[in-house]
Amino acid sequence: MGWLDVLWNPVWAISTALLALVVRMQRRGRWDPHACTVRLKGKTAIVTGANTGIGKSIALDFARRGARVILACRSEARGTATLKEIREKTGNRDIHLRLVDLSSLDSVREFTKRILEEEKALHILVNNAGISGLPRQITKDGFDVSFATNHLGPFLLTNLLLDLMKRSAPARIVNLSSVNHVKGEVDFSHFHGENLTYHRDNVYNHTKLHNIICTNELARRLEGTGVTANSVHPGVVMTEVMRHYPFMFRFLFNCIGIFFFKSPDEGAFSPTFCAVSEEMEGITGKYCDSDCSLVLPAPLARDAALAVKDFEICERLTSKL
C-alpha cells in the first residue's frame, strides 16, 4: 500500500501519518544544508520546475551559496516572480529565467540550444519538474503527457547538455524520483499512452521507475568523465504536484500533511545533499532516500540489461528524425 493509497483508508492514514512523524523527527538532523559550508561561487546550476515547491527551495539554496542559477520553468509569470524573490532573499543577482515545456521535445531543444549558446559551463543539473494525476493526453510528439514531462523531456534535456557538463567537470546530475517507483512497471508501450491505467498515481509511478533505471545507465556511460548522475527520493512533501487530483483527495492530503509531511524546504534536503555535499563527491549511479542515505531501489531499477534497453529506446524516441 503506497502513501497515496493510505489516504483512502482512515486507519491506514492515521497510523502512517504517525509513523511519518516519528521518522521525520528521527531523521531531521541527519544532514543539514544550512550547516553545509560548500560554496558554489563560479558554478552554474540549472533547476527545472524551479518556480514552486522543491525546485524553488533547491534554487534558493544554490543562490545562497553564490551559484549562477538558471530557473528552467514553463510559466513566465511564475518564473519571473520566483526570480525576483530569490534575488531579493539572497542578494544574488546572477539568477536567470529560461522557459521550457518539458512535455514538448521542440521546447526542450530550443531551451538547450540557448543554454549551449549562452553558458560557458554547467556544473549542476537538477531535473526536478514533474506532474501526477493527469488524465490521458497525447503530446504532438505522440507521447503520453506524463511520460513526456516526467521522463522523456528531462532525458532529452540531460543528454543535450552532457557535452557541456563534461567540459565543466566535476559536475553532477540529480534526478528526482520517488519511493513510489516500487509500484511502477516497465512497459515500453506506456510511452505512447498505451496499456495505461489512469488512476491516481499509477502513471506517475511508472515514470519514476524509468527515472531511476535510466539514471543508472547514464551513470555507467559517464564513468571516467567526472560527471556523476544519481536519483533521489525527496520524501512525502507538501507541493503542487497533486494539483490535478480530485478536490477531496487533495483536501485529505493537505490536512494530514500540515502535521506530518515535509515542507518544500525539507523536501529539498536530499536533492541538495546529492548536488553539493562533499559526501557525494565522485558517487554515481546511486539512489538517495529522503534522509540523505544511499539505499537500494526496487529490483527492476537495478536490472542492468533492462537499463541498457530502456536508455536506447528513450534515445530513439527523443532523436530528431
PDB file of C-alpha atoms in Angstrom, residues 7-132:
ATOM      1  CA  LEU A   7      -5.452   8.463   2.269  1.00  0.00           C
ATOM      2  CA  TRP A   8      -8.470   6.449   1.185  1.00  0.00           C
ATOM      3  CA  ASN A   9      -8.388   4.394   4.387  1.00  0.00           C
ATOM      4  CA  PRO A  10      -8.695   6.383   7.663  1.00  0.00           C
ATOM      5  CA  VAL A  11      -6.975   3.768   9.836  1.00  0.00           C
ATOM      6  CA  TRP A  12      -4.017   3.489   7.481  1.00  0.00           C
ATOM      7  CA  ALA A  13      -3.943   7.260   7.094  1.00  0.00           C
ATOM      8  CA  ILE A  14      -3.638   7.888  10.830  1.00  0.00           C
ATOM      9  CA  SER A  15      -1.095   5.123  11.523  1.00  0.00           C
ATOM     10  CA  THR A  16       1.030   6.062   8.516  1.00  0.00           C
ATOM     11  CA  ALA A  17       0.943   9.736   9.436  1.00  0.00           C
ATOM     12  CA  LEU A  18       2.134   8.941  12.958  1.00  0.00           C
ATOM     13  CA  LEU A  19       4.936   6.781  11.605  1.00  0.00           C
ATOM     14  CA  ALA A  20       5.908   9.545   9.180  1.00  0.00           C
ATOM     15  CA  LEU A  21       6.117  11.981  12.096  1.00  0.00           C
ATOM     16  CA  VAL A  22       8.370   9.671  14.106  1.00  0.00           C
ATOM     17  CA  VAL A  23      10.675   9.032  11.152  1.00  0.00           C
ATOM     18  CA  ARG A  24      10.749  12.721  10.313  1.00  0.00           C
ATOM     19  CA  MET A  25      11.775  13.620  13.874  1.00  0.00           C
ATOM     20  CA  GLN A  26      14.472  10.926  13.936  1.00  0.00           C
ATOM     21  CA  ARG A  27      15.982  11.904  10.595  1.00  0.00           C
ATOM     22  CA  ARG A  28      15.733  15.671  10.768  1.00  0.00           C
ATOM     23  CA  GLY A  29      19.315  16.117  11.934  1.00  0.00           C
ATOM     24  CA  ARG A  30      20.972  13.649   9.578  1.00  0.00           C
ATOM     25  CA  TRP A  31      22.206  16.277   7.109  1.00  0.00           C
ATOM     26  CA  ASP A  32      21.507  19.965   7.405  1.00  0.00           C
ATOM     27  CA  PRO A  33      22.045  22.011   4.224  1.00  0.00           C
ATOM     28  CA  HIS A  34      22.243  25.158   6.320  1.00  0.00           C
ATOM     29  CA  ALA A  35      25.237  23.727   8.160  1.00  0.00           C
ATOM     30  CA  CYS A  36      26.947  22.705   4.917  1.00  0.00           C
ATOM     31  CA  THR A  37      29.631  25.254   4.144  1.00  0.00           C
ATOM     32  CA  VAL A  38      30.134  24.290   0.487  1.00  0.00           C
ATOM     33  CA  ARG A  39      30.152  27.413  -1.669  1.00  0.00           C
ATOM     34  CA  LEU A  40      29.142  27.481  -5.335  1.00  0.00           C
ATOM     35  CA  LYS A  41      30.727  30.747  -6.415  1.00  0.00           C
ATOM     36  CA  GLY A  42      31.769  30.400 -10.038  1.00  0.00           C
ATOM     37  CA  LYS A  43      29.470  27.412 -10.529  1.00  0.00           C
ATOM     38  CA  THR A  44      26.413  27.284 -12.805  1.00  0.00           C
ATOM     39  CA  ALA A  45      23.325  25.272 -11.929  1.00  0.00           C
ATOM     40  CA  ILE A  46      20.055  24.527 -13.715  1.00  0.00           C
ATOM     41  CA  VAL A  47      16.929  23.546 -11.778  1.00  0.00           C
ATOM     42  CA  THR A  48      13.815  22.512 -13.690  1.00  0.00           C
ATOM     43  CA  GLY A  49      10.419  23.310 -12.209  1.00  0.00           C
ATOM     44  CA  ALA A  50      12.108  25.971 -10.096  1.00  0.00           C
ATOM     45  CA  ASN A  51       9.160  28.335  -9.754  1.00  0.00           C
ATOM     46  CA  THR A  52       7.486  26.395  -6.928  1.00  0.00           C
ATOM     47  CA  GLY A  53       7.851  23.644  -4.334  1.00  0.00           C
ATOM     48  CA  ILE A  54      11.036  21.625  -4.019  1.00  0.00           C
ATOM     49  CA  GLY A  55      12.604  23.136  -7.132  1.00  0.00           C
ATOM     50  CA  LYS A  56      12.218  26.646  -5.782  1.00  0.00           C
ATOM     51  CA  SER A  57      13.795  25.644  -2.465  1.00  0.00           C
ATOM     52  CA  ILE A  58      16.734  23.995  -4.247  1.00  0.00           C
ATOM     53  CA  ALA A  59      17.291  27.055  -6.441  1.00  0.00           C
ATOM     54  CA  LEU A  60      17.152  29.304  -3.367  1.00  0.00           C
ATOM     55  CA  ASP A  61      19.795  27.172  -1.637  1.00  0.00           C
ATOM     56  CA  PHE A  62      22.093  27.295  -4.670  1.00  0.00           C
ATOM     57  CA  ALA A  63      21.652  31.071  -4.906  1.00  0.00           C
ATOM     58  CA  ARG A  64      22.604  31.475  -1.249  1.00  0.00           C
ATOM     59  CA  ARG A  65      25.780  29.541  -1.950  1.00  0.00           C
ATOM     60  CA  GLY A  66      26.691  32.035  -4.662  1.00  0.00           C
ATOM     61  CA  ALA A  67      25.922  29.986  -7.772  1.00  0.00           C
ATOM     62  CA  ARG A  68      24.750  31.282 -11.105  1.00  0.00           C
ATOM     63  CA  VAL A  69      21.275  29.722 -11.114  1.00  0.00           C
ATOM     64  CA  ILE A  70      19.106  29.148 -14.167  1.00  0.00           C
ATOM     65  CA  LEU A  71      15.440  28.633 -13.365  1.00  0.00           C
ATOM     66  CA  ALA A  72      14.002  26.328 -16.040  1.00  0.00           C
ATOM     67  CA  CYS A  73      10.256  26.957 -15.889  1.00  0.00           C
ATOM     68  CA  ARG A  74       7.196  26.605 -18.084  1.00  0.00           C
ATOM     69  CA  SER A  75       5.340  29.671 -16.766  1.00  0.00           C
ATOM     70  CA  GLU A  76       6.989  33.025 -17.485  1.00  0.00           C
ATOM     71  CA  ALA A  77       4.832  34.858 -14.932  1.00  0.00           C
ATOM     72  CA  ARG A  78       5.504  32.454 -12.066  1.00  0.00           C
ATOM     73  CA  GLY A  79       9.137  32.058 -13.051  1.00  0.00           C
ATOM     74  CA  THR A  80       9.666  35.820 -13.060  1.00  0.00           C
ATOM     75  CA  ALA A  81       8.059  36.141  -9.626  1.00  0.00           C
ATOM     76  CA  THR A  82      10.367  33.425  -8.268  1.00  0.00           C
ATOM     77  CA  LEU A  83      13.417  35.023  -9.870  1.00  0.00           C
ATOM     78  CA  LYS A  84      12.671  38.338  -8.149  1.00  0.00           C
ATOM     79  CA  GLU A  85      12.018  36.612  -4.829  1.00  0.00           C
ATOM     80  CA  ILE A  86      15.287  34.657  -4.890  1.00  0.00           C
ATOM     81  CA  ARG A  87      17.288  37.744  -5.843  1.00  0.00           C
ATOM     82  CA  GLU A  88      15.718  39.718  -3.005  1.00  0.00           C
ATOM     83  CA  LYS A  89      16.200  36.986  -0.394  1.00  0.00           C
ATOM     84  CA  THR A  90      19.803  36.150  -1.302  1.00  0.00           C
ATOM     85  CA  GLY A  91      21.220  39.330  -2.777  1.00  0.00           C
ATOM     86  CA  ASN A  92      22.492  37.152  -5.629  1.00  0.00           C
ATOM     87  CA  ARG A  93      21.740  38.926  -8.916  1.00  0.00           C
ATOM     88  CA  ASP A  94      23.091  36.067 -11.038  1.00  0.00           C
ATOM     89  CA  ILE A  95      19.705  34.338 -11.202  1.00  0.00           C
ATOM     90  CA  HIS A  96      18.104  33.865 -14.614  1.00  0.00           C
ATOM     91  CA  LEU A  97      14.867  32.532 -16.064  1.00  0.00           C
ATOM     92  CA  ARG A  98      14.753  30.336 -19.151  1.00  0.00           C
ATOM     93  CA  LEU A  99      11.449  28.949 -20.377  1.00  0.00           C
ATOM     94  CA  VAL A 100      10.939  25.289 -21.223  1.00  0.00           C
ATOM     95  CA  ASP A 101       7.936  22.986 -21.553  1.00  0.00           C
ATOM     96  CA  LEU A 102       9.273  19.522 -20.810  1.00  0.00           C
ATOM     97  CA  SER A 103       6.274  17.859 -22.463  1.00  0.00           C
ATOM     98  CA  SER A 104       7.446  19.260 -25.824  1.00  0.00           C
ATOM     99  CA  LEU A 105      10.659  17.931 -27.334  1.00  0.00           C
ATOM    100  CA  ASP A 106      10.899  21.013 -29.562  1.00  0.00           C
ATOM    101  CA  SER A 107      10.734  23.237 -26.492  1.00  0.00           C
ATOM    102  CA  VAL A 108      13.460  21.183 -24.817  1.00  0.00           C
ATOM    103  CA  ARG A 109      15.666  21.525 -27.910  1.00  0.00           C
ATOM    104  CA  GLU A 110      15.117  25.285 -28.025  1.00  0.00           C
ATOM    105  CA  PHE A 111      15.949  25.574 -24.328  1.00  0.00           C
ATOM    106  CA  THR A 112      19.160  23.554 -24.563  1.00  0.00           C
ATOM    107  CA  LYS A 113      20.208  25.382 -27.750  1.00  0.00           C
ATOM    108  CA  ARG A 114      20.027  28.672 -25.885  1.00  0.00           C
ATOM    109  CA  ILE A 115      21.875  27.255 -22.891  1.00  0.00           C
ATOM    110  CA  LEU A 116      24.689  25.992 -25.130  1.00  0.00           C
ATOM    111  CA  GLU A 117      24.918  29.377 -26.836  1.00  0.00           C
ATOM    112  CA  GLU A 118      24.936  31.419 -23.624  1.00  0.00           C
ATOM    113  CA  GLU A 119      26.644  29.301 -20.975  1.00  0.00           C
ATOM    114  CA  LYS A 120      30.334  28.530 -20.806  1.00  0.00           C
ATOM    115  CA  ALA A 121      29.895  25.855 -18.144  1.00  0.00           C
ATOM    116  CA  LEU A 122      27.284  23.768 -16.344  1.00  0.00           C
ATOM    117  CA  HIS A 123      28.214  22.150 -13.043  1.00  0.00           C
ATOM    118  CA  ILE A 124      24.853  21.068 -11.591  1.00  0.00           C
ATOM    119  CA  LEU A 125      21.669  19.909 -13.300  1.00  0.00           C
ATOM    120  CA  VAL A 126      18.655  19.093 -11.146  1.00  0.00           C
ATOM    121  CA  ASN A 127      15.755  17.503 -13.023  1.00  0.00           C
ATOM    122  CA  ASN A 128      13.011  18.312 -10.538  1.00  0.00           C
ATOM    123  CA  ALA A 129       9.899  19.171 -12.578  1.00  0.00           C
ATOM    124  CA  GLY A 130       7.133  16.575 -12.570  1.00  0.00           C
ATOM    125  CA  ILE A 131       3.386  16.056 -12.744  1.00  0.00           C
ATOM    126  CA  SER A 132       0.965  13.458 -11.425  1.00  0.00           C
TER     127      SER A 132
END
